[in-house]
mmCIF file of C-alpha atoms in Angstrom:
data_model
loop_
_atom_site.group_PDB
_atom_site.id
_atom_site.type_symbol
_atom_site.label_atom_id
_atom_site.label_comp_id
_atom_site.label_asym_id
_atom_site.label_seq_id
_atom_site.Cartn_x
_atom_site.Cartn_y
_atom_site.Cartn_z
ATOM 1 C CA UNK A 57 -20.121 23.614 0.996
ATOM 2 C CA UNK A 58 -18.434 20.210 0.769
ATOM 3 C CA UNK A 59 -19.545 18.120 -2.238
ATOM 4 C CA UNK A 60 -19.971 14.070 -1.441
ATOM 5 C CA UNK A 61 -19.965 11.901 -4.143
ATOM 6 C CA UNK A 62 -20.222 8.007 -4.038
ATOM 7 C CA UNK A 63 -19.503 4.981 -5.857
ATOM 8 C CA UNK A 64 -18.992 1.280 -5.514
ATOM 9 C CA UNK A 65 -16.327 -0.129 -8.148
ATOM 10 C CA UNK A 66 -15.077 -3.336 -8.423
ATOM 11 C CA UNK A 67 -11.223 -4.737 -8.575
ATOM 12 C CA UNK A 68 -11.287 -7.615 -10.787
ATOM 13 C CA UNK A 69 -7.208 -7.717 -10.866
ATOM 14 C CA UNK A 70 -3.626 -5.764 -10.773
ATOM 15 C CA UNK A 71 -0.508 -4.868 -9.535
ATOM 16 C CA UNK A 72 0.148 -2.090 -6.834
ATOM 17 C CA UNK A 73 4.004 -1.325 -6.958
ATOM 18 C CA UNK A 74 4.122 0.222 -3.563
ATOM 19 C CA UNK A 75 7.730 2.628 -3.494
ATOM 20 C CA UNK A 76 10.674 1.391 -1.711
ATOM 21 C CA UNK A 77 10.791 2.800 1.802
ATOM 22 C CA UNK A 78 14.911 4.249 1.695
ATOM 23 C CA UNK A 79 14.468 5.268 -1.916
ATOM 24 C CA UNK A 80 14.768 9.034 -2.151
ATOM 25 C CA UNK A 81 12.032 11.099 -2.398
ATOM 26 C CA UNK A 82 11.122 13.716 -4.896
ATOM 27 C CA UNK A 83 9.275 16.731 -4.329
ATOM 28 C CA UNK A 84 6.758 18.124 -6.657
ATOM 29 C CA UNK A 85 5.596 21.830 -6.397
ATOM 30 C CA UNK A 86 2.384 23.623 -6.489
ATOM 31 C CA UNK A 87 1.236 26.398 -8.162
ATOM 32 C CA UNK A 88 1.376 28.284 -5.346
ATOM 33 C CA UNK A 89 4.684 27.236 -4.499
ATOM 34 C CA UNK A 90 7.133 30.285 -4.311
ATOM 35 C CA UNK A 91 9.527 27.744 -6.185
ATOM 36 C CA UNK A 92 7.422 28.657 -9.505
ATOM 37 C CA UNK A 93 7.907 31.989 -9.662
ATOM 38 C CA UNK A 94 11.853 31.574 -9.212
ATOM 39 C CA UNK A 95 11.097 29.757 -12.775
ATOM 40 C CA UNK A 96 7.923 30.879 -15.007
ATOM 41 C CA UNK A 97 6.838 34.504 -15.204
ATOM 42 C CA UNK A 98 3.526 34.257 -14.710
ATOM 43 C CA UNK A 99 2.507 37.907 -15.285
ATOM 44 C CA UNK A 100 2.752 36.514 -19.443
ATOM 45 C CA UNK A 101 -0.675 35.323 -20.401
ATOM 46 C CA UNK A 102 0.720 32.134 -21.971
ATOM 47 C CA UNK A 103 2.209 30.490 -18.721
ATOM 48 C CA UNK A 104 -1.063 31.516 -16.731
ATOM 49 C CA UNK A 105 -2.817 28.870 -18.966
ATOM 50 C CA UNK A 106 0.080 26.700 -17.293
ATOM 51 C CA UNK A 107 -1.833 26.616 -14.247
ATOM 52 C CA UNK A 108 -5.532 26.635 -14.448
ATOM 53 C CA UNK A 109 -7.494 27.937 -11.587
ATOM 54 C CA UNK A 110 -8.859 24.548 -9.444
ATOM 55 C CA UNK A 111 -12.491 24.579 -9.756
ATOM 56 C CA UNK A 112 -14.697 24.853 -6.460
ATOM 57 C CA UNK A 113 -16.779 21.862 -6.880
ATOM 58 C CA UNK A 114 -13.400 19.863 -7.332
ATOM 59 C CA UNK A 115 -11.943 21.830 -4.552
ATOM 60 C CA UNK A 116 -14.381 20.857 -1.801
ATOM 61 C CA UNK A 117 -15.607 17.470 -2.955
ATOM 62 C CA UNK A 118 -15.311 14.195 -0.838
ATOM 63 C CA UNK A 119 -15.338 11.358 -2.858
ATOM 64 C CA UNK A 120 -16.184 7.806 -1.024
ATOM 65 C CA UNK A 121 -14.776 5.035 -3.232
ATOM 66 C CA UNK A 122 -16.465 1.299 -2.061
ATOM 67 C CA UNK A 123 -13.949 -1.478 -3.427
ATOM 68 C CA UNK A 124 -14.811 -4.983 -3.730
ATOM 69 C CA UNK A 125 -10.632 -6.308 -4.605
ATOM 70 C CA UNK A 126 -11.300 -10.080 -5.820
ATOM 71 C CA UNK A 127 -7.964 -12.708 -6.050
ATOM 72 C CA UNK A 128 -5.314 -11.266 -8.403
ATOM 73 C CA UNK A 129 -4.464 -8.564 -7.004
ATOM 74 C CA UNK A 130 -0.769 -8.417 -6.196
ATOM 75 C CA UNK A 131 1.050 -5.764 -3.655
ATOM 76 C CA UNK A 132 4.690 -5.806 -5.573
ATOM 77 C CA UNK A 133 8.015 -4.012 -3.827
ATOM 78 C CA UNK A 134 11.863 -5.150 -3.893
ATOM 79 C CA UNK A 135 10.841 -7.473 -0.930
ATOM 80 C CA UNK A 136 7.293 -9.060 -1.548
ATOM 81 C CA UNK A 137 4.811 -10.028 -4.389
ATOM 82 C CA UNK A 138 1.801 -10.784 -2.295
ATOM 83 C CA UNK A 139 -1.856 -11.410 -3.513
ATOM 84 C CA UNK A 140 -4.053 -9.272 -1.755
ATOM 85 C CA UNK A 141 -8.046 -9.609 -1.732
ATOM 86 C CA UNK A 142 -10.842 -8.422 0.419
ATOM 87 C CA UNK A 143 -13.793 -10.589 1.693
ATOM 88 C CA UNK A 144 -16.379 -7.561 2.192
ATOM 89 C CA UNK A 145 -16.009 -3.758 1.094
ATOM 90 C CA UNK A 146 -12.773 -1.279 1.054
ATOM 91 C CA UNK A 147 -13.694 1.834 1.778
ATOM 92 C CA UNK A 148 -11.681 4.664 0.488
ATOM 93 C CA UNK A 149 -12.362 8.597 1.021
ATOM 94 C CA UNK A 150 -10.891 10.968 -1.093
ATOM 95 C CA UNK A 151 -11.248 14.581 0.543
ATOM 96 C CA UNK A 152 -10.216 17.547 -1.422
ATOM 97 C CA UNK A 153 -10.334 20.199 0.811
ATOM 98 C CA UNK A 154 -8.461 18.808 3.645
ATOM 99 C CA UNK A 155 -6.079 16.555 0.952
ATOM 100 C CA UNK A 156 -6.761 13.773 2.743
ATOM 101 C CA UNK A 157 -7.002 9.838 1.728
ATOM 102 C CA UNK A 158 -8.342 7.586 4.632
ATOM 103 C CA UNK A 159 -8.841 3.523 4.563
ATOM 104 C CA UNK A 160 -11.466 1.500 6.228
ATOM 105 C CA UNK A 161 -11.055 -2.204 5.877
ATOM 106 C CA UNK A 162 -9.313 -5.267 5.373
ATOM 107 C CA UNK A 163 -7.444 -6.998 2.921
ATOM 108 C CA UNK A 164 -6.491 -10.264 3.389
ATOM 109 C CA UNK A 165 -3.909 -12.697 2.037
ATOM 110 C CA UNK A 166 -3.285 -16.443 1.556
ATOM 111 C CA UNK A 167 -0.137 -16.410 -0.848
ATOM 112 C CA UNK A 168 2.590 -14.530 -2.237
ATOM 113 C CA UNK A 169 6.358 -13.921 -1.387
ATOM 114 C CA UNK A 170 8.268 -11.919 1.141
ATOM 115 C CA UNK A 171 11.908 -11.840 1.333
ATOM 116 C CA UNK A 172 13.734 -11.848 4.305
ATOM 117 C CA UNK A 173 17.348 -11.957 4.970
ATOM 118 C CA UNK A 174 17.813 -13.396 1.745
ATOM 119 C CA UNK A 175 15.171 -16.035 1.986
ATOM 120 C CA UNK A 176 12.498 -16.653 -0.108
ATOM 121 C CA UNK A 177 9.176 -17.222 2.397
ATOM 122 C CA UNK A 178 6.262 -18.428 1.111
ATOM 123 C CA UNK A 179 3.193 -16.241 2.708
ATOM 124 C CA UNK A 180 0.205 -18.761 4.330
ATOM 125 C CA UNK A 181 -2.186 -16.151 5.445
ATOM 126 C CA UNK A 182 -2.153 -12.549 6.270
ATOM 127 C CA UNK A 183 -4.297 -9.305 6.298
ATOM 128 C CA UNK A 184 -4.092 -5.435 6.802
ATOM 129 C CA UNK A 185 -6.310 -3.729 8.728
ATOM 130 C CA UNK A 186 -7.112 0.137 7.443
ATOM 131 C CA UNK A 187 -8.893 1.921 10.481
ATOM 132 C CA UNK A 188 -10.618 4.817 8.703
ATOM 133 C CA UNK A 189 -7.297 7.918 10.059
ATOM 134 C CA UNK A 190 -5.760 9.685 7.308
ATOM 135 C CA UNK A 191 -2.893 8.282 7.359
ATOM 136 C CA UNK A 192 -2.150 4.771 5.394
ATOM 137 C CA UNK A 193 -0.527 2.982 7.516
ATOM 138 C CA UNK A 194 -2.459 -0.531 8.348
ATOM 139 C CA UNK A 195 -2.136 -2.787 11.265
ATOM 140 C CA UNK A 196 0.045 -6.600 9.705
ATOM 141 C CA UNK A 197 -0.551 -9.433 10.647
ATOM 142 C CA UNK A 198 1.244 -11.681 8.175
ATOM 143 C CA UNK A 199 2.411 -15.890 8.218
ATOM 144 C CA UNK A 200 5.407 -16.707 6.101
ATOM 145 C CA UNK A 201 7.311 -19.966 5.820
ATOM 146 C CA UNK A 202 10.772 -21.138 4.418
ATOM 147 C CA UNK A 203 11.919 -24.702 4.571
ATOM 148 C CA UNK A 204 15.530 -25.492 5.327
ATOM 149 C CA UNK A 205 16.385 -28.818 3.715
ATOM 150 C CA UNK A 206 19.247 -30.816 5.515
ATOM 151 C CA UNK A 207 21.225 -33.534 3.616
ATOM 152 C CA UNK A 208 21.004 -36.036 6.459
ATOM 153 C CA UNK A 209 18.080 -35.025 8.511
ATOM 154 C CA UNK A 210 14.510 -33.804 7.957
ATOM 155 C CA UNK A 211 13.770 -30.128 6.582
ATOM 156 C CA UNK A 212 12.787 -27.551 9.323
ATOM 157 C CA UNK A 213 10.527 -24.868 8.564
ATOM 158 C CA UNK A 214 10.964 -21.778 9.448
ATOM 159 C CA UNK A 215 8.388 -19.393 10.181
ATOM 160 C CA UNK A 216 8.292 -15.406 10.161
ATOM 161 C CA UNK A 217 5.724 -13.290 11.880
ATOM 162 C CA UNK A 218 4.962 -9.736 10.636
ATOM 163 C CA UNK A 219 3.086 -7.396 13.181
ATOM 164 C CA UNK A 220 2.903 -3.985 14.285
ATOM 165 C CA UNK A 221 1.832 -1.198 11.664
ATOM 166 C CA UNK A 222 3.726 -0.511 7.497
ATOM 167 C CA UNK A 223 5.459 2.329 9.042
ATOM 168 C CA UNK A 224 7.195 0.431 12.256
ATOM 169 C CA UNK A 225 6.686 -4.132 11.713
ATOM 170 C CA UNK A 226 7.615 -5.890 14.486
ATOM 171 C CA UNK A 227 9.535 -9.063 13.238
ATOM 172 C CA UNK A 228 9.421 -12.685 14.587
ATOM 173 C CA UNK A 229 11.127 -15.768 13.503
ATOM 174 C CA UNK A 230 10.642 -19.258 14.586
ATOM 175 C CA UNK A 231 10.995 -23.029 13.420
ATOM 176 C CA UNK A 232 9.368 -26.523 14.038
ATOM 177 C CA UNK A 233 13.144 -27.889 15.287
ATOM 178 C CA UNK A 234 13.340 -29.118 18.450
ATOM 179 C CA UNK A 235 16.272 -27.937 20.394
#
């Protein structure tokens, strides 16, 4: 029997440092993870306390988060510091049994930073879109700008478009300049 709780919280600011995407990745083992036995013996009573059996109501529960993010809230990595907000509810389901997060939503953003090619672009508006798979891994569609300043001519600004999905962006520059 599946347990479903449900709550509605409220983000009133933060910082979400997501990981860099290259960096290296650790792995962390499980109890039942042949790995442990290579390392604890746990036929001794003391190292069985090590590992507490999971209890069943935790085990099967579904937990449905509803999350209201107001303005300062900034997404931080190497590359961006971007505010990030929502204008109606996050939804966020947290299922045990199948160890499973899933997303339904948007967030949306109006300012921040993303660095590009060694550029410093100011964001202008952007959101993700979360469409409730479990999997995070939200549809972009981001506006940044960086203006080029030219000692005998007018700045240009250039423009950079982030689409596609956080696993595979689809990046587009362009400017103001005429040809």
């Amino acid at each position: 029997n599946k347990v479903v709780a449900q709550v509605y919280v409220g983000v009133m600011e933060g910082v979400l440092y997501i990981p860099e995407l290259m960096a290296p990745t650790k792995t962390v083992i499980g109890p039942g993870d042949p790995g442990v036995y290579q390392v604890v013996d746990t036929t001794l009573a003391r190292n069985r306390e090590l590992f507490p059996s999971e209890s069943p109501l935790i085990a099967n529960m579904v937990l449905k988060i509803g999350a209201f993010v107001e303005r300062d809230f900034f997404v931080r990595s190497r590359e961006m510091n971007v505010e990030v907000y929502s204008d109606d509810i996050l939804m966020v389901t947290l299922d045990q049994a199948n160890n499973q997060i899933v997303l339904d939503g948007i967030l949306v953003s109006d300012r921040g930073e993303y660095r590009f090619q060694g550029r410093r672009f100011q964001v202008k508006r952007g959101s993700a879109t979360f469409v409730n798979i479990p999997e995070i891994n939200p549809t972009l569609q981001v506006t940044a700008e960086y203006d080029v300043q030219f000692p005998s001519r007018e700045a240009i600004t250039i423009s950079i478009q982030i689409g596609g999905t956080l696993e595979e962006p689809k990046i587009t520059l362009a400017s103001d300049a005429q040809p």
